[in-house]
Short mmCIF file of C-alpha atoms and ligand atoms in Angstrom, two decimals:
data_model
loop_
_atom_site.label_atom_id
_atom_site.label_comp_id
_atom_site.label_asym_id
_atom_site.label_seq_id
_atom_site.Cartn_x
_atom_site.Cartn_y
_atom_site.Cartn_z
CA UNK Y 1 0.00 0.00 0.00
CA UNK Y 2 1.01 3.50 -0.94
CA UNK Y 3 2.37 5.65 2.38
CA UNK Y 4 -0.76 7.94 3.87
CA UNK Y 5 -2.96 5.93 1.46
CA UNK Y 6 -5.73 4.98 3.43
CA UNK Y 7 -8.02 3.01 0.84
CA UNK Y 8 -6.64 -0.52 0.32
CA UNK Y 9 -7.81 -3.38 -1.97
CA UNK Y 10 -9.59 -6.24 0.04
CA UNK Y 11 -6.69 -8.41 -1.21
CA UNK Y 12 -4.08 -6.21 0.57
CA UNK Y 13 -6.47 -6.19 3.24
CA UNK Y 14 -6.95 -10.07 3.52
CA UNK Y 15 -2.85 -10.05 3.31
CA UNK Y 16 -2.82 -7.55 6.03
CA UNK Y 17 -5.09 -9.90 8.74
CA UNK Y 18 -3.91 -12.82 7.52
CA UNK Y 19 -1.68 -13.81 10.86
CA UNK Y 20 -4.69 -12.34 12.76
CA UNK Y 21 -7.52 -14.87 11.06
CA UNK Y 22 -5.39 -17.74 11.92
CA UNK Y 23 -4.28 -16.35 15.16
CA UNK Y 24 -7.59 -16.91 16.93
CA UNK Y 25 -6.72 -16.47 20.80
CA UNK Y 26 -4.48 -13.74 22.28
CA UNK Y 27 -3.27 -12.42 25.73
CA UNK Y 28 -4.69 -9.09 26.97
CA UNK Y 29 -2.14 -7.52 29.64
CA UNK Y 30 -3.49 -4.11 31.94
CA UNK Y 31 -0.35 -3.29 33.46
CA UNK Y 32 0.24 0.34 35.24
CA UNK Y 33 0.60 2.28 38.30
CA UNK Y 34 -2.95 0.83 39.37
CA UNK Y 35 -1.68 -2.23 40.10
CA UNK Y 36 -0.20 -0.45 43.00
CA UNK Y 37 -3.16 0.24 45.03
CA UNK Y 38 -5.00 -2.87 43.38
CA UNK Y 39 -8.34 -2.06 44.48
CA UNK Y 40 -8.07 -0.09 47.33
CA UNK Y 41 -7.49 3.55 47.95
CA UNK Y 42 -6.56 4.74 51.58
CA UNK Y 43 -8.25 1.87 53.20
CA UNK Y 44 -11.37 1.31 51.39
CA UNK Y 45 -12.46 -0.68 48.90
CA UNK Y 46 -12.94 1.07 45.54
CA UNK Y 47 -15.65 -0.63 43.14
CA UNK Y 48 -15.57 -1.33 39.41
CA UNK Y 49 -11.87 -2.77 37.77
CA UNK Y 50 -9.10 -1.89 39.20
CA UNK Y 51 -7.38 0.64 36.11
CA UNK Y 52 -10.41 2.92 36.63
CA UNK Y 53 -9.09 3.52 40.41
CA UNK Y 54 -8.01 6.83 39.90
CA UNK Y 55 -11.38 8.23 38.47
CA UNK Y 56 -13.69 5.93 40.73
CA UNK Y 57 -11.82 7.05 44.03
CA UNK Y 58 -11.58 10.87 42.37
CA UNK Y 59 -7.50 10.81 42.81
CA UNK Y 60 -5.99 14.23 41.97
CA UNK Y 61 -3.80 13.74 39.50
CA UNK Y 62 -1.05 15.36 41.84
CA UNK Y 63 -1.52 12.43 44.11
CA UNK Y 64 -1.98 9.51 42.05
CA UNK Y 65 1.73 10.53 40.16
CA UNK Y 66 3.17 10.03 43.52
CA UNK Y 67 2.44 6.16 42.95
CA UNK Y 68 5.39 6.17 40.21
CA UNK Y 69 7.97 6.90 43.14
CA UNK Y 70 6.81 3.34 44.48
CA UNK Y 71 6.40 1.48 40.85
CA UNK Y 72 8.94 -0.95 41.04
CA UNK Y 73 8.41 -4.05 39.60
CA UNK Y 74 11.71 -6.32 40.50
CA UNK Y 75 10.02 -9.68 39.36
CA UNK Y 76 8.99 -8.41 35.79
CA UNK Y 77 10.35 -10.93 33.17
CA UNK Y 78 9.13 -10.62 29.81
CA UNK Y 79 10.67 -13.84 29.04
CA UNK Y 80 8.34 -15.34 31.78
CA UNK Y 81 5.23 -13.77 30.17
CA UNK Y 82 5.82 -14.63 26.48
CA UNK Y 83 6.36 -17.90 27.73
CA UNK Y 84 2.98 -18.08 29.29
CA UNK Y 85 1.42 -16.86 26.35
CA UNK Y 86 2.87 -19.00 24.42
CA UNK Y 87 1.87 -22.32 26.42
CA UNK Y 88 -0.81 -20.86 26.85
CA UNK Y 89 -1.79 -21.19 22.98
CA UNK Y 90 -2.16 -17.70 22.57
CA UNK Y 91 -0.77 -15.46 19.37
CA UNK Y 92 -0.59 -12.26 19.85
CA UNK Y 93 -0.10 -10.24 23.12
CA UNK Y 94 -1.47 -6.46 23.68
CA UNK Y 95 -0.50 -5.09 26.05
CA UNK Y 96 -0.92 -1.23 27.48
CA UNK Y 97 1.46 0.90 26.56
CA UNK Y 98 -0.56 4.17 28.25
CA UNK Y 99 -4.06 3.44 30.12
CA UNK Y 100 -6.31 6.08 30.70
CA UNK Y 101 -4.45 7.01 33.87
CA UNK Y 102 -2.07 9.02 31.20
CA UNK Y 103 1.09 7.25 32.68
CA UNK Y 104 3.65 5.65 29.87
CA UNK Y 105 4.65 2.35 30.59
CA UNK Y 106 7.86 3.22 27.87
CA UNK Y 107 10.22 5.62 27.67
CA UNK Y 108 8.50 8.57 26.10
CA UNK Y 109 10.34 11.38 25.52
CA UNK Y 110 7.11 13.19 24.42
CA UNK Y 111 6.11 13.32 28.49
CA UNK Y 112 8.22 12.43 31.80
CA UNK Y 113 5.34 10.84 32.99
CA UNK Y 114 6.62 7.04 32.34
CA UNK Y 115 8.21 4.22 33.48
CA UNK Y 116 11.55 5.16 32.68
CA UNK Y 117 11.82 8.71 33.58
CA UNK Y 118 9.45 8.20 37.32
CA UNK Y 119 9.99 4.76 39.04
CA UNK Y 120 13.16 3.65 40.44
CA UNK Y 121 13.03 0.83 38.42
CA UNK Y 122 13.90 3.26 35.10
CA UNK Y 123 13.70 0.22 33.04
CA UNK Y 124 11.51 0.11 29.33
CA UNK Y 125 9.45 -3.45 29.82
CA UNK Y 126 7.86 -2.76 26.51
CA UNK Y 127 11.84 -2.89 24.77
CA UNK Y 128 11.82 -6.11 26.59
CA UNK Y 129 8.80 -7.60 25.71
CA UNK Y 130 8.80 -6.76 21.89
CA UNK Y 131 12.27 -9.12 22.46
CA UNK Y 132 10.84 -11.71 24.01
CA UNK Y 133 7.62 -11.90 21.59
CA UNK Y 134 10.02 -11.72 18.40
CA UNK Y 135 12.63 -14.77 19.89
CA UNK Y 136 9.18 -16.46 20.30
CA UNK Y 137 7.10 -15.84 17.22
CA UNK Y 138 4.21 -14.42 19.19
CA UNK Y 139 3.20 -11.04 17.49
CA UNK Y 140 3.85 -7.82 19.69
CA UNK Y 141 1.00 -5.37 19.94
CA UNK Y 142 0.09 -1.99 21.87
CA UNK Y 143 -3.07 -0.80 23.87
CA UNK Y 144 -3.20 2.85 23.82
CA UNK Y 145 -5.97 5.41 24.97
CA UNK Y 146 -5.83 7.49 22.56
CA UNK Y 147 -8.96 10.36 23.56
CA UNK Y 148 -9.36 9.27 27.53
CA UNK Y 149 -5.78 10.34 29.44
CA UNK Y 150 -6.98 11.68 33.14
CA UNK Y 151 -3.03 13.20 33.49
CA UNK Y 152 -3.44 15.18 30.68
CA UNK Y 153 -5.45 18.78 31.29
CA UNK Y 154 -7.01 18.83 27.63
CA UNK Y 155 -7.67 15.07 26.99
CA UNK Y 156 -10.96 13.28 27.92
CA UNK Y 157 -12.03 11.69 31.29
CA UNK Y 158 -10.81 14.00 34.35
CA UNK Y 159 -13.85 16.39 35.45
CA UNK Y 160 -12.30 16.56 38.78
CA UNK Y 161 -9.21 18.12 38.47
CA UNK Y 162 -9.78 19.92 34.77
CA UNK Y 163 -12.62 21.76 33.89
CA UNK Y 164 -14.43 20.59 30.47
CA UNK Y 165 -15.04 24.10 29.42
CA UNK Y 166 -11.57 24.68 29.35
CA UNK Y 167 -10.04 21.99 27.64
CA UNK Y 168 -9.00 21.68 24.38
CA UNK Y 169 -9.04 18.19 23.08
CA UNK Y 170 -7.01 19.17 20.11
CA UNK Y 171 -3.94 19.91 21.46
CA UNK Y 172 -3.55 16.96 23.65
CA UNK Y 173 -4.19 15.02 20.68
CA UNK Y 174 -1.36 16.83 18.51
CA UNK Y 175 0.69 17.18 21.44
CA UNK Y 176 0.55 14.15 23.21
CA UNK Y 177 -1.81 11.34 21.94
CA UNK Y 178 0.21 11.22 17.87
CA UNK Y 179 3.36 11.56 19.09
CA UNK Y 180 3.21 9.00 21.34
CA UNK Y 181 1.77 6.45 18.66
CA UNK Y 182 4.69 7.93 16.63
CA UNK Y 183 6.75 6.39 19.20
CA UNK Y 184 5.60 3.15 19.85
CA UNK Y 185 5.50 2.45 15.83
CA UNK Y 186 8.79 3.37 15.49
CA UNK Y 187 10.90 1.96 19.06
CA UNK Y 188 9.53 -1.43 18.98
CA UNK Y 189 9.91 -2.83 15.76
CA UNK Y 190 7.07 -4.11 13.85
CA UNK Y 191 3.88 -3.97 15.37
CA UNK Y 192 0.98 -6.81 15.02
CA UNK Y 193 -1.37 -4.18 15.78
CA UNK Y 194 -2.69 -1.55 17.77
CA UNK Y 195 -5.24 -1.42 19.84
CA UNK Y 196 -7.25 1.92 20.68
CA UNK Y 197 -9.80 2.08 22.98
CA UNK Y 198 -13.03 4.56 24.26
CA UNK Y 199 -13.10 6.93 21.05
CA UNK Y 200 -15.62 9.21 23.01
CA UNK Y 201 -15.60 12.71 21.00
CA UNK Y 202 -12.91 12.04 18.93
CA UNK Y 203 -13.46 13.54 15.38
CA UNK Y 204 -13.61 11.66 12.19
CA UNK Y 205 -10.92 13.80 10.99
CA UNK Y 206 -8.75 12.82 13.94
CA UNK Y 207 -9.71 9.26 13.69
CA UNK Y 208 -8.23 9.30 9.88
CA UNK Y 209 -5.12 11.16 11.00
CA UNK Y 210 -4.32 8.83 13.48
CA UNK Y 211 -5.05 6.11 10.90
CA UNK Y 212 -2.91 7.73 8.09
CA UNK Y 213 0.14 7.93 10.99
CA UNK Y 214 -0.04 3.89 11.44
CA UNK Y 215 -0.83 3.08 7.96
CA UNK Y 216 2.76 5.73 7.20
CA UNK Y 217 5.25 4.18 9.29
CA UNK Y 218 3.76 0.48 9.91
CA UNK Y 219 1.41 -0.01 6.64
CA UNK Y 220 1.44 -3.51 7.94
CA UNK Y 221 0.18 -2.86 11.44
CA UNK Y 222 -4.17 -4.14 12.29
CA UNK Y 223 -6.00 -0.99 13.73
CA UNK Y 224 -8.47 -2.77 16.24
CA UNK Y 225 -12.17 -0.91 16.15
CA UNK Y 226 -12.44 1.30 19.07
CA UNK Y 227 -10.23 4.07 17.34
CA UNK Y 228 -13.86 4.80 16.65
CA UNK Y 229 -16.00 6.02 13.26
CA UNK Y 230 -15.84 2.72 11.70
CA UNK Y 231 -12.10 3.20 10.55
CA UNK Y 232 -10.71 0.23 12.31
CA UNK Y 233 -9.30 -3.43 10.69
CA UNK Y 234 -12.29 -4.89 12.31
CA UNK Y 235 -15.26 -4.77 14.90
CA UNK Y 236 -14.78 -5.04 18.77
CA UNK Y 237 -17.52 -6.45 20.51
CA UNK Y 238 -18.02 -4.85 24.14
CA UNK Y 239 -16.01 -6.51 27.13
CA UNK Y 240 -16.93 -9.81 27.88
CA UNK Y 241 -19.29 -9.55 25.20
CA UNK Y 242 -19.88 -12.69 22.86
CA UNK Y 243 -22.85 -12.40 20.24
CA UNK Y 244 -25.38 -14.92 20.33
CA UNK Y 245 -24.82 -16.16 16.65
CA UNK Y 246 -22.69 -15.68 13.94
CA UNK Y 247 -21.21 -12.47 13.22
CA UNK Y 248 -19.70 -12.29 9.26
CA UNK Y 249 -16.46 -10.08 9.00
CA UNK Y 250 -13.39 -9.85 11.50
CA UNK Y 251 -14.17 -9.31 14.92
CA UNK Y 252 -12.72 -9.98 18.83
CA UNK Y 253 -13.74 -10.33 22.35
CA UNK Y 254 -11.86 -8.51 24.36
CA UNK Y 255 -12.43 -10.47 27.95
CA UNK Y 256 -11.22 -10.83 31.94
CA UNK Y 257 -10.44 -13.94 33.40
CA UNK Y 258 -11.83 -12.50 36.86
CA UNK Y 259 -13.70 -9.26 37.04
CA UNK Y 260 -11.16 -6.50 36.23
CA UNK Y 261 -8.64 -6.13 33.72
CA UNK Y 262 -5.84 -3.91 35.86
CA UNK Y 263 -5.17 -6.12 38.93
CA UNK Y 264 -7.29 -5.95 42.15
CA UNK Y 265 -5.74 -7.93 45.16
CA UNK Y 266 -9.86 -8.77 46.57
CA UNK Y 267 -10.87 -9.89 43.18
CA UNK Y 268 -10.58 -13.77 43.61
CA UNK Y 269 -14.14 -14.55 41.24
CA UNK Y 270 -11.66 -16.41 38.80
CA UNK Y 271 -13.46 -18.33 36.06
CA UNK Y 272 -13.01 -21.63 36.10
CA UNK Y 273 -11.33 -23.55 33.13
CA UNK Y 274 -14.16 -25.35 32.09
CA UNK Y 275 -16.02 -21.68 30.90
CA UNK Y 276 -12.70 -20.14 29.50
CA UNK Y 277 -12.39 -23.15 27.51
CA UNK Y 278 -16.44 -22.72 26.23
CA UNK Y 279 -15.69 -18.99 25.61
CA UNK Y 280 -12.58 -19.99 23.73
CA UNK Y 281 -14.93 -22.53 21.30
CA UNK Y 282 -17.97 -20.53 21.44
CA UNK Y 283 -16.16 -17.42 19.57
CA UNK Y 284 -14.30 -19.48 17.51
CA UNK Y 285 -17.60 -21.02 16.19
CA UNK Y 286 -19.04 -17.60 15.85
CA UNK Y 287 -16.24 -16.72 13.73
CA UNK Y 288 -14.43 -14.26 16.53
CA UNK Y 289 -10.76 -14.14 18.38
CA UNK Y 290 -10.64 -14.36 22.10
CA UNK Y 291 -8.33 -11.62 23.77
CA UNK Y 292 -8.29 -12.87 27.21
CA UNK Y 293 -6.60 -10.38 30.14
CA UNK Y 294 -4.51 -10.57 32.77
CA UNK Y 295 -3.40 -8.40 35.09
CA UNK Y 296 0.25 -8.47 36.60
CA UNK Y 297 0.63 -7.18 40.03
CA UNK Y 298 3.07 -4.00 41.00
CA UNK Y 299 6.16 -6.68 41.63
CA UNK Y 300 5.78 -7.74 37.36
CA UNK Y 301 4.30 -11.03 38.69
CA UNK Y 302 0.99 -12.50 36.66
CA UNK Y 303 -1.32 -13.91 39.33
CA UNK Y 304 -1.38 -17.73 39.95
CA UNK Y 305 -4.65 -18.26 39.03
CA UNK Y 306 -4.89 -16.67 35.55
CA UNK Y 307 -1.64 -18.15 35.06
CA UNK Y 308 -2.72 -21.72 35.52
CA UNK Y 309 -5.85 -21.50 33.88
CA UNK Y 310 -4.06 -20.33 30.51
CA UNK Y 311 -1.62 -23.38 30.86
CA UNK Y 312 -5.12 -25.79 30.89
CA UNK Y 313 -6.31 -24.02 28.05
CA UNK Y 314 -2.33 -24.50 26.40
CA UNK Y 315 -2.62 -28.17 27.33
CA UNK Y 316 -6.28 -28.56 25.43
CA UNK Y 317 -4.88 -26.62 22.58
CA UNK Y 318 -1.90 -28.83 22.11
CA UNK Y 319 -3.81 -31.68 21.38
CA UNK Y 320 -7.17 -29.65 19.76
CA UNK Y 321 -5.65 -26.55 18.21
CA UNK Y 322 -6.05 -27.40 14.91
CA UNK Y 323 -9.96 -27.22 15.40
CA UNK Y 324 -8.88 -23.57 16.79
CA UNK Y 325 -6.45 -22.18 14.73
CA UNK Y 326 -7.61 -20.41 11.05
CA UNK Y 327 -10.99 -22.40 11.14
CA UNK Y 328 -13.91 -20.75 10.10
CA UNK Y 329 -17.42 -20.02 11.94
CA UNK Y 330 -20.05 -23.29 12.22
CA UNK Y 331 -22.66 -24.20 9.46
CA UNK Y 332 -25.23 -24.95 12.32
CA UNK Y 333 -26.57 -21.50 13.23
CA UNK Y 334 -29.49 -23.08 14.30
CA UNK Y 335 -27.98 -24.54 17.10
CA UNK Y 336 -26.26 -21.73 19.11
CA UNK Y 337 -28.69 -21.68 21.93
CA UNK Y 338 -27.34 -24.49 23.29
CA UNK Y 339 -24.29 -25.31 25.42
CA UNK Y 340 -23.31 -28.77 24.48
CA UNK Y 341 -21.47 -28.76 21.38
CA UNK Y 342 -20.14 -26.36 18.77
CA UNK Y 343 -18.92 -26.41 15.71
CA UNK Y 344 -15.58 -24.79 13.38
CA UNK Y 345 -14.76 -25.69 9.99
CA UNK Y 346 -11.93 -25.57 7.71
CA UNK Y 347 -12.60 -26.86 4.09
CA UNK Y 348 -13.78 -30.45 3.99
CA UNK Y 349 -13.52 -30.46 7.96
CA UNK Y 350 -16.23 -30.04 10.23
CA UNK Y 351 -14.88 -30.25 14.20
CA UNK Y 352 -17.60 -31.31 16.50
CA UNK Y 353 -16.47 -29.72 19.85
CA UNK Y 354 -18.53 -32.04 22.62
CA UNK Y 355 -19.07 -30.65 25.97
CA UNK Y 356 -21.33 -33.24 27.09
CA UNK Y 357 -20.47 -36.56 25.95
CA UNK Y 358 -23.60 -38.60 24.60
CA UNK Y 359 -23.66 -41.67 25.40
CA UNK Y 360 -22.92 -44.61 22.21
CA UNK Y 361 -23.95 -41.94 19.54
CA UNK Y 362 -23.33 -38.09 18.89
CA UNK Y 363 -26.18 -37.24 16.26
CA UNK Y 364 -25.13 -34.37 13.54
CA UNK Y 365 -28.31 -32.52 12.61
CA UNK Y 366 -29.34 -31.77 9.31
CA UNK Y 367 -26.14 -32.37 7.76
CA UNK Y 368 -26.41 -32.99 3.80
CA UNK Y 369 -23.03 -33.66 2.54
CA UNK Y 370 -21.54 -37.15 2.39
CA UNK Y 371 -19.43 -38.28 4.88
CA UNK Y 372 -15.78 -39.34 4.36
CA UNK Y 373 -14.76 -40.49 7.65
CA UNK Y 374 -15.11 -39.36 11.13
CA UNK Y 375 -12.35 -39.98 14.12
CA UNK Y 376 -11.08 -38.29 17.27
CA UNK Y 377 -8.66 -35.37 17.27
CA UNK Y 378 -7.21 -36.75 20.46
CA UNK Y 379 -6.70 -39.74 18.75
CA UNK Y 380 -2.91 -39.57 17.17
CA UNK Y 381 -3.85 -42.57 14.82
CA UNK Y 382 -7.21 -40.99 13.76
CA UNK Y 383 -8.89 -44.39 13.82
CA UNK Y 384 -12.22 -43.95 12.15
CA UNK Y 385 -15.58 -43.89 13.88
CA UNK Y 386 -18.65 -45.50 12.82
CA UNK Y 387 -20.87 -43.00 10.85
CA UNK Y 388 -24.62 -43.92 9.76
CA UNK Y 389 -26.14 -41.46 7.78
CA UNK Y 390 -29.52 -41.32 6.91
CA UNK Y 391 -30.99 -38.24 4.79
CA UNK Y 392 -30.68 -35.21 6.85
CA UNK Y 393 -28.63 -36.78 9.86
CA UNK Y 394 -25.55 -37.80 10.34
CA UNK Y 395 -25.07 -40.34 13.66
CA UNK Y 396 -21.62 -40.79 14.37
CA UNK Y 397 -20.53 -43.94 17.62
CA UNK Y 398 -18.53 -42.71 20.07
CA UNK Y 399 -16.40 -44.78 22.45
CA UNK Y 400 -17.64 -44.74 26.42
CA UNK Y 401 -15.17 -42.59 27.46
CA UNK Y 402 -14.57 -38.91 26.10
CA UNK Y 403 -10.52 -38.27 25.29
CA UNK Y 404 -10.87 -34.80 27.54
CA UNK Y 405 -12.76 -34.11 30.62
CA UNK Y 406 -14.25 -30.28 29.30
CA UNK Y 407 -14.45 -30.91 24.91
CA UNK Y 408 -13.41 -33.45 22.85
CA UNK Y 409 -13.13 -33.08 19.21
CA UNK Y 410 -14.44 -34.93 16.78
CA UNK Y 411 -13.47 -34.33 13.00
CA UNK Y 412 -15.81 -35.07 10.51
CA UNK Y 413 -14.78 -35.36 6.93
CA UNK Y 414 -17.00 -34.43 4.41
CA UNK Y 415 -17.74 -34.01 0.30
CA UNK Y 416 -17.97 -30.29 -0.36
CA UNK Y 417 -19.32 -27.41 1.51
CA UNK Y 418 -21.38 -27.80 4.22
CA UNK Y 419 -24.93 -27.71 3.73
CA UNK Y 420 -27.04 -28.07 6.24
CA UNK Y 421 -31.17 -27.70 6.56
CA UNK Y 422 -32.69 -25.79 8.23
CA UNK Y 423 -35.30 -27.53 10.91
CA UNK Y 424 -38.28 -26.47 12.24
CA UNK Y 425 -38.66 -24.48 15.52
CA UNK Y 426 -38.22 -25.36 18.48
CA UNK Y 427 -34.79 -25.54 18.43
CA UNK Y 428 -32.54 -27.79 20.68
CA UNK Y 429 -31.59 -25.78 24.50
CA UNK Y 430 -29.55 -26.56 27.40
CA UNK Y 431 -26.22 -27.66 28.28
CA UNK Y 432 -24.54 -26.26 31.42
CA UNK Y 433 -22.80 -23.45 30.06
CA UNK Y 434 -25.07 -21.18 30.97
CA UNK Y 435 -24.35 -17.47 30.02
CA UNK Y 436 -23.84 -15.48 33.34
CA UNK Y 437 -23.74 -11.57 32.61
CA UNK Y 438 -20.68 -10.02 33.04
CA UNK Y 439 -20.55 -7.89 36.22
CA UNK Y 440 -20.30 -4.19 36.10
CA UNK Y 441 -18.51 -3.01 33.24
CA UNK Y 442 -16.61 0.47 33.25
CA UNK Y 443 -18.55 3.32 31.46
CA UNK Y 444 -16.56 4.74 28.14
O1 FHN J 1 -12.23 1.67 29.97
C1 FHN J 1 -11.57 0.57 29.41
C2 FHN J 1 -11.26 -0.50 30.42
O2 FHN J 1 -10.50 0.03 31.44
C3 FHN J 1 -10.52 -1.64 29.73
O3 FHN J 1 -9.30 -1.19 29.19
C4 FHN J 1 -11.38 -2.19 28.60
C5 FHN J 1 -10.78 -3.32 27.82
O4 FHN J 1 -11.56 -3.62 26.74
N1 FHN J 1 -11.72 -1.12 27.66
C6 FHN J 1 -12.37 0.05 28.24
C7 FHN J 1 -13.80 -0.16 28.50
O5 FHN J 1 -14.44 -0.75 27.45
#
């Protein structure tokens, strides 16, 4: 693509999100000066997740900087964390490079206000992480709040030290907000994407300028969809959003693996496996990626239990990520408001993910295309299953036992696309993975 050119032929554009199609499942990190007080601000509690501490508790900016004297992070190890992502299955890692707390977690030389130039610990994680993510093929990517920044007096999102009247948006954005995406496209090597977030009152105008700056120096580089007016790579469902169907076009999840993204020491509501794992399929199916958080402590540590819940999900994926991995959204729309089974496809592939294991036969519905052969993906010989297939149904025997303990795979081979018919109402229900609403998100 041409520099500052901002219309692009869907072919570059399929080239461009190629990685990002196949990538499927990535690792969210909130990591700032909030993980300080974690939750809780002079000895109370502070509701909602734990980044939005400084506006919930109403910090004055002159008092929340003060927490940079203390950020020192000793145990950080960006060789650690890639490594967790990468057992962990995941692809790409985002992590934020300025929250809307305004503080730099790189060495900006656009504000002192960052890691480098206010902790004692002085050192650039992001340099180090972009390292580690390279050495290990994961692709490196940056968060930034581009329109919310509660240090800055003319940016969006502090009415309690700045006065709205006053503040022109403008010049934080020229001043601050584009020079500091300047900076992290052009210190950290190539980019996999960036990831803006809350557009609020940005202007269209603004929105294509900041688009023109990434598509300049890193023409290569996804733009995620909260940059806002439609110009983003693709769509961003809400947090902890997941549609009820399937969605056409390129779209992710962005979602917590407790109830905040930025860490909170009193937030121990940890989802189990068993529904990170459904998430995981269910988006997949629906033809979404899964950007799952976590959120390191103040010492650079990433708490236990998100930590061991990615490694199950690694484990399932080393045996089942081909059913994952660049596989396209299920034929059976029909059969979305249920919990026990889903379905991904690549061509002449169907893979039956079974949550509930049905006892001597798993019964395909309203499948219309001939059969090849059916067998577990768990099974490194792929013996073949029985398959009877009558018109419109496709029963496939299953042993007694199911391979996994959460979802088994089964692949089904098959003639052609799949067709499938469509049967009359009512539709099939149940299964236990019931969809709980998330709790409270964070306004925009
Ligand atoms: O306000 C932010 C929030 O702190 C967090 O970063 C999430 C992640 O998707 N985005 C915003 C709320 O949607």
């Amino acid at each position: 693509m041409a520099q500052n050119q901002l219309v692009e032929s869907q072919r570059q554009k399929d080239h461009r999100l190629g990685w990002w199609r196949e990538a499927k499942f990535g690792m969210f990190i909130h990591w700032g000066l909030y993980a300080i007080p974690a939750g809780v601000w002079k000895g109370q509690e502070i509701p909602g997740v734990g980044e939005w501490i400084m506006n919930r508790a109403r910090i004055p900016v002159r008092e929340y900087e003060q927490l940079a004297k203390q950020f020192n992070p000793v145990k950080f190890n960006a060789e650690e964390w890639v490594r967790l992502a990468k057992e962990a299955g995941m692809k790409y890692l985002v992590i934020t490079a300025k929250h809307h707390d305004g503080f730099a977690m790189y060495d900006s030389k656009v504000s002192d206000y960052d890691i480098v130039d206010a902790t004692p610990f002085a050192r650039d994680p992001m340099k180090e992480l972009a390292k580690a993510c390279q050495k290990a093929g994961i692709k490196f990517c940056f968060y930034y709040s581009h329109v919310q920044d509660w240090h800055h007096p003319d940016a969006a999102g502090n009415t309690w030290d700045y006065d709205p009247e006053k503040q022109n948006f403008a010049r934080y954005f020229e001043e601050k907000a584009k020079p500091q995406v300047r900076e992290l496209l052009t210190q950290y090597g190539p980019l996999g994407l960036l990831w803006f977030d809350t557009p609020r009152n940005i202007s269209r105008e603004q929105g294509e300028e900041m688009v023109a700056l990434v598509r300049q120096l890193q023409p290569y580089c996804i733009i995620n969809g909260r940059i806002g007016h439609g110009l983003g790579d693709y769509r961003q469902m809400g947090d902890n959003q997941i549609p009820p169907n399937v969605v056409e076009g390129d779209w992710e999840t962005p979602a917590t693996i407790n109830d905040t993204w930025g860490y909170k020491k009193n937030d121990h509501n940890w989802k189990p496996v068993e529904v990170l794992l459904f998430k995981l399929v269910d988006i997949v199916s629906k033809g979404g990626n899964y950007l799952l958080n976590v959120g390191p402590t103040a010492e650079g540590i990433i708490p236990q239990p998100s930590g061991e819940r990615l490694l199950a999900l690694g484990r399932w994926l080393k045996v089942n990520g081909e059913a994952i991995y660049g596989t396209g959204p299920t034929p059976f729309r029909q059969h979305l408001n249920q919990t026990k089974w889903r379905c991904t496809t690549k061509p002449g592939k169907l893979y039956l993910h079974l949550f509930e294991w049905p006892e001597g036969t798993f019964e395909v519905p309203g499948l219309n295309n001939p059969v090849k052969r059916a067998y577990l993906l768990a099974d490194p010989e792929h013996k073949p299953l029985a398959v009877v297939q009558t018109e419109g149904k496709v029963g496939i025997t299953l042993p007694p036992a199911a391979p996994d303990p959460i979802c088994s795979v089964v692949v089904l081979e098959i003639k052609g696309k799949p067709e499938v018919t469509i049967l009359p109402l009512p539709q099939e229900a149940g299964g236990k993975y019931r969809e709980v609403p998330p709790r409270s998100s964070p306004p925009n």
